[in-house]
Coordinates of N, CA and C in Angstrom, one line a residue:
Y1345 N -58.4 187.0 8.0 CA -58.0 185.3 7.7 C -57.9 185.2 6.1
Q1346 N -56.9 185.0 5.7 CA -56.4 184.1 4.1 C -55.5 183.1 4.4
R1347 N -56.3 182.5 3.2 CA -55.2 181.1 3.2 C -55.6 180.7 1.6
R1348 N -54.2 179.6 1.4 CA -54.3 179.0 -0.1 C -54.4 177.6 0.3
V1349 N -55.2 176.8 -0.5 CA -55.5 175.2 -0.1 C -55.2 175.1 -2.1
H1350 N -54.2 174.3 -1.8 CA -53.8 173.0 -2.9 C -54.2 171.8 -2.5
G1351 N -55.1 171.0 -3.5 CA -55.1 169.7 -3.4 C -54.7 169.0 -4.5
D1352 N -54.0 168.2 -4.7 CA -53.3 168.0 -5.9 C -54.5 167.2 -7.0
T1353 N -55.7 166.6 -6.4 CA -57.0 166.2 -7.2 C -57.8 166.1 -6.2
V1354 N -58.6 166.3 -7.0 CA -60.4 166.0 -5.9 C -60.7 164.7 -6.9
V1355 N -60.6 164.0 -7.7 CA -60.4 162.7 -8.1 C -59.5 162.0 -7.9
C1356 N -60.1 160.9 -6.8 CA -58.7 160.4 -6.1 C -58.9 158.8 -6.3
D1357 N -57.8 158.4 -6.7 CA -57.5 156.9 -6.5 C -57.8 156.4 -5.0
I1358 N -58.5 155.4 -4.5 CA -58.8 155.1 -2.9 C -57.4 154.4 -2.5
T1359 N -56.4 153.9 -3.6 CA -55.4 153.1 -3.2 C -54.2 154.2 -3.0
K1360 N -54.2 155.2 -3.1 CA -53.3 156.1 -2.9 C -53.5 157.3 -1.8
P1361 N -52.8 158.3 -0.9 CA -53.3 159.3 -0.6 C -53.5 160.4 -1.2
F1362 N -54.4 161.0 -0.2 CA -55.1 162.6 -0.7 C -53.7 163.2 -0.5
T1363 N -53.1 164.2 -1.2 CA -52.1 164.9 -1.1 C -52.5 166.7 -1.5
G1364 N -51.5 167.3 -0.9 CA -51.6 169.3 -1.2 C -51.3 169.7 -0.4
S1365 N -51.4 170.7 0.0 CA -50.9 171.7 0.9 C -51.8 172.9 1.1
V1366 N -51.8 173.5 2.8 CA -52.4 174.6 2.7 C -51.4 175.6 3.4
Q1367 N -51.5 176.5 3.0 CA -50.7 177.9 3.4 C -51.6 179.2 4.1
V1368 N -51.3 179.5 4.9 CA -52.2 180.9 5.7 C -51.4 181.9 5.4
D1369 N -51.5 182.8 4.8 CA -51.2 184.1 4.5 C -51.5 185.0 5.3
H1370 N -52.4 184.9 6.1 CA -52.8 186.0 6.6 C -53.8 185.8 7.8
C1371 N -53.6 185.7 9.2 CA -54.8 185.8 9.9 C -54.5 186.3 11.6
D1372 N -55.7 187.2 11.8 CA -55.4 188.1 12.7 C -55.4 187.4 14.4
H1373 N -55.8 185.9 14.5 CA -56.0 185.1 15.6 C -54.9 184.4 15.4
R1374 N -54.7 184.0 16.6 CA -53.1 182.6 16.5 C -54.2 181.5 16.3
I1375 N -53.2 180.4 15.7 CA -54.0 179.3 15.3 C -53.5 178.0 16.2
R1376 N -54.6 177.4 16.7 CA -54.4 176.5 17.5 C -54.2 175.0 17.0
S1377 N -54.7 174.7 16.0 CA -54.2 173.4 15.2 C -54.9 173.6 13.4
I1378 N -54.1 172.8 12.8 CA -55.2 172.6 11.4 C -55.0 171.2 11.1
E1379 N -56.6 170.9 10.6 CA -57.0 169.0 10.8 C -57.5 168.8 9.5
L1380 N -57.2 167.8 9.0 CA -58.2 167.4 7.7 C -59.2 166.1 8.2
Q1381 N -60.5 166.5 7.9 CA -61.7 165.6 8.2 C -62.3 164.7 6.9
L1382 N -62.1 163.8 6.9 CA -62.7 162.8 5.9 C -64.0 162.5 6.3
V1383 N -64.9 162.8 5.6 CA -66.5 162.5 5.8 C -67.3 161.6 4.9
R1384 N -67.8 160.6 5.5 CA -68.7 159.9 4.2 C -70.2 160.6 4.3
V1385 N -71.0 160.6 2.9 CA -72.4 161.6 3.0 C -73.2 160.4 2.2
E1386 N -73.9 159.6 2.7 CA -74.7 158.9 2.3 C -76.2 159.5 2.0
F1387 N -76.8 159.2 1.0 CA -78.3 160.1 0.5 C -79.1 158.9 0.4
C1388 N -80.1 158.7 0.8 CA -81.3 157.5 0.6 C -82.5 158.2 -0.1
A1389 N -83.2 158.0 -1.1 CA -84.3 158.4 -1.4 C -85.2 158.0 -0.9
A1390 N -86.5 158.2 -0.6 CA -87.6 157.8 0.1 C -88.9 158.5 -0.2
A1391 N -90.1 157.8 0.1 CA -91.4 158.3 -0.4 C -91.4 160.1 0.1
E1392 N -90.6 160.2 1.2 CA -90.7 161.3 2.1 C -90.0 162.4 1.7
G1393 N -88.9 162.1 0.9 CA -87.6 162.8 0.3 C -86.6 162.0 0.3
V1394 N -85.2 162.6 0.5 CA -84.4 162.4 0.6 C -83.7 162.5 1.8
A1395 N -83.1 161.3 2.7 CA -82.6 161.4 4.0 C -81.1 161.3 3.4
K1396 N -80.1 162.4 4.2 CA -78.7 162.7 4.0 C -78.0 162.4 5.3
E1397 N -77.1 161.5 5.3 CA -76.4 161.4 6.6 C -74.7 161.7 6.4
A1398 N -74.2 162.2 7.2 CA -72.8 162.4 7.2 C -72.2 161.9 8.2
T1399 N -70.9 161.1 8.2 CA -70.3 160.5 9.4 C -68.8 160.5 9.4
E1400 N -68.1 161.5 10.1 CA -67.0 161.5 10.3 C -66.1 159.9 10.3
I1401 N -64.9 160.1 9.2 CA -64.2 158.9 9.0 C -63.2 158.8 9.9
Q1402 N -62.3 160.3 9.5 CA -61.1 160.2 10.5 C -61.3 161.7 10.3
N1403 N -59.9 161.8 11.5 CA -59.7 163.3 11.6 C -58.3 163.4 11.9
I1404 N -57.5 164.0 11.1 CA -56.0 164.0 10.6 C -55.7 165.6 11.4
Q1405 N -54.7 165.8 12.6 CA -54.1 167.0 12.6 C -53.2 167.5 12.1
I1406 N -52.8 168.0 11.0 CA -51.7 168.3 10.1 C -50.9 169.5 10.8
A1407 N -51.4 170.4 11.6 CA -50.4 171.6 12.2 C -51.2 171.5 13.5
D1408 N -49.8 171.5 14.8 CA -50.1 171.7 15.5 C -49.6 173.5 16.4
G1409 N -50.6 174.1 17.0 CA -49.6 175.7 17.4 C -50.2 176.6 16.1
D1410 N -49.6 177.6 16.6 CA -49.5 178.9 15.4 C -48.6 178.5 14.2
V1411 N -49.1 178.4 12.9 CA -48.2 177.7 11.9 C -47.6 179.2 11.8
C1412 N -46.3 179.0 10.8 CA -45.8 180.2 10.2 C -46.6 180.6 8.9
R1413 N -46.6 182.0 9.0 CA -47.1 182.5 7.8 C -46.8 182.4 6.3
K1414 N -47.4 182.0 5.7 CA -46.9 182.2 3.9 C -45.7 181.0 3.7
I1415 N -46.1 179.9 4.6 CA -45.4 178.7 4.4 C -46.3 177.3 4.5
P1416 N -46.1 176.7 2.9 CA -47.0 175.4 2.8 C -47.0 174.5 4.2
V1417 N -48.0 174.1 4.5 CA -47.9 172.9 5.4 C -48.4 171.7 4.5
P1418 N -48.1 170.9 4.6 CA -48.3 169.6 3.6 C -49.4 168.9 4.2
M1419 N -50.3 168.5 3.2 CA -51.7 167.5 3.9 C -51.2 165.9 2.7
Y1420 N -51.5 165.3 3.8 CA -51.4 163.6 3.1 C -52.3 162.9 4.2
M1421 N -53.4 162.2 3.6 CA -54.2 161.5 4.3 C -54.5 160.1 3.1
V1422 N -54.0 159.0 4.3 CA -54.3 157.5 3.7 C -56.0 157.5 3.6
F1423 N -56.6 156.8 2.9 CA -58.1 156.3 2.8 C -58.1 155.2 3.6
P1424 N -58.7 155.3 4.7 CA -59.0 154.2 6.0 C -59.5 153.0 4.8
R1425 N -59.3 151.9 4.6 CA -59.4 150.6 4.0 C -61.1 150.2 4.3
W1426 N -61.2 149.8 5.7 CA -62.3 149.6 6.0 C -63.8 150.4 6.1
F1427 N -63.4 151.6 5.8 CA -64.4 152.6 5.9 C -64.4 153.7 4.7
T1428 N -63.9 153.2 3.8 CA -64.0 153.8 2.3 C -64.7 152.9 1.3
C1429 N -65.1 153.4 0.3 CA -65.4 152.9 -1.1 C -65.5 153.7 -2.2
P1430 N -65.5 153.1 -3.4 CA -65.6 154.3 -4.8 C -66.7 155.0 -4.0
T1431 N -66.7 156.3 -4.9 CA -68.1 156.9 -4.8 C -68.9 156.0 -5.6
L1432 N -70.0 156.3 -5.3 CA -71.3 155.2 -6.1 C -72.6 156.3 -5.7
V1433 N -73.0 156.4 -7.3 CA -74.5 157.1 -7.4 C -75.1 156.2 -8.2
A1434 N -76.8 155.7 -7.6 CA -77.5 155.0 -8.1 C -78.7 155.6 -8.0
S1435 N -79.9 155.3 -8.9 CA -81.0 156.1 -9.0 C -82.0 156.2 -7.6
N1436 N -81.7 155.8 -6.5 CA -82.2 155.6 -5.2 C -81.0 155.9 -4.1
F1437 N -79.9 156.1 -4.2 CA -78.7 156.1 -3.3 C -77.5 156.6 -3.8
K1438 N -76.8 157.5 -2.7 CA -75.4 157.7 -3.2 C -74.9 157.6 -2.2
V1439 N -73.4 157.3 -2.4 CA -72.4 157.4 -1.3 C -71.2 158.2 -2.0
E1440 N -71.0 159.2 -1.1 CA -69.7 160.4 -1.4 C -69.2 160.8 -0.6
F1441 N -68.0 161.3 -0.6 CA -66.8 161.5 0.3 C -66.5 163.3 0.0
E1442 N -66.0 163.7 1.5 CA -65.8 165.1 1.3 C -64.5 165.2 2.4
V1443 N -63.9 166.2 2.1 CA -62.8 166.7 3.1 C -62.9 167.9 3.6
N1444 N -63.0 168.2 4.9 CA -63.3 169.2 5.4 C -61.5 169.8 6.1
L1445 N -61.0 171.0 5.6 CA -59.9 171.6 6.1 C -60.6 172.2 7.3
V1446 N -60.1 172.3 8.5 CA -60.4 172.8 9.8 C -59.4 173.6 10.1
I1447 N -59.4 174.9 10.6 CA -58.7 175.4 11.1 C -58.9 175.9 12.4
V1448 N -58.6 175.3 14.0 CA -58.6 175.7 15.0 C -58.5 177.2 15.4
L1449 N -58.8 177.9 16.1 CA -58.5 179.0 16.3 C -58.3 179.5 18.0
E1450 N -57.1 179.9 18.4 CA -56.9 179.6 19.9 C -58.2 180.1 20.6
D1451 N -59.0 180.8 20.5 CA -60.0 180.8 21.2 C -61.4 179.9 20.9
N1452 N -61.2 178.5 20.1 CA -61.8 177.8 19.9 C -62.8 177.6 18.8
H1453 N -62.7 178.8 18.0 CA -63.5 179.2 16.8 C -62.9 178.0 15.8
Q1454 N -63.9 177.5 14.6 CA -63.1 177.0 13.8 C -63.7 177.4 12.4
L1455 N -62.7 177.6 11.5 CA -63.0 177.9 10.0 C -62.7 176.5 9.4
T1456 N -63.8 176.0 8.6 CA -63.9 174.9 8.0 C -64.4 175.5 6.8
E1457 N -63.5 174.3 5.7 CA -63.7 174.4 4.0 C -64.1 173.1 3.6
N1458 N -65.2 172.9 3.0 CA -65.4 171.4 2.2 C -65.1 171.5 1.0
F1459 N -64.6 170.3 0.6 CA -64.0 169.8 -1.0 C -64.6 168.7 -1.1
P1460 N -65.4 168.4 -1.7 CA -66.4 167.2 -1.8 C -65.0 166.7 -3.0
L1461 N -64.9 165.0 -2.7 CA -63.8 164.4 -3.4 C -65.2 163.0 -4.4
K1462 N -64.2 163.2 -5.2 CA -64.8 161.5 -6.0 C -63.4 160.3 -5.8
L1463 N -64.0 159.4 -5.1 CA -63.1 157.9 -5.4 C -63.3 157.0 -6.5
F1464 N -62.5 156.7 -6.7 CA -62.4 155.6 -7.5 C -61.5 154.7 -7.1
R1465 N -61.4 153.3 -7.5 CA -60.4 152.1 -7.6 C -59.8 151.6 -9.1
P1466 N -58.7 151.8 -8.8 CA -58.2 151.3 -10.3 C -58.4 149.7 -10.8
P1467 N -58.6 149.3 -12.1 CA -59.2 148.2 -12.2 C -57.6 147.3 -12.0
L1468 N -57.5 146.1 -11.6 CA -56.8 144.7 -11.3 C -56.2 144.7 -12.8
R1469 N -54.8 144.5 -12.6 CA -53.9 144.4 -13.7 C -53.8 143.2 -13.7

């Protein structure tokens, strides 16, 4: 399995889509699909330690079936307004976001790669 992933940026304006491309150069198995998952990760500090909870916000299928090798597949994901916010880091809690690139093989095995994002909201003009 060999692939190239290009995200236009990991510091994202929440009002604009996440864009980029993925290119599969080599894979010994047939691919069933390629998906983008947006995950919200919440951390909360307590006396017992740090609690972490990850929630899948959305899952977008960007390719269906065995993709052609060495041809870029575009990634385009709009951040859902009701389920995302700017990345927030405080002394006792954090809200962060990640994108998982998931390649599902024909036998249902999954290859997953994680990309942490920093979301921001631009100032009003």
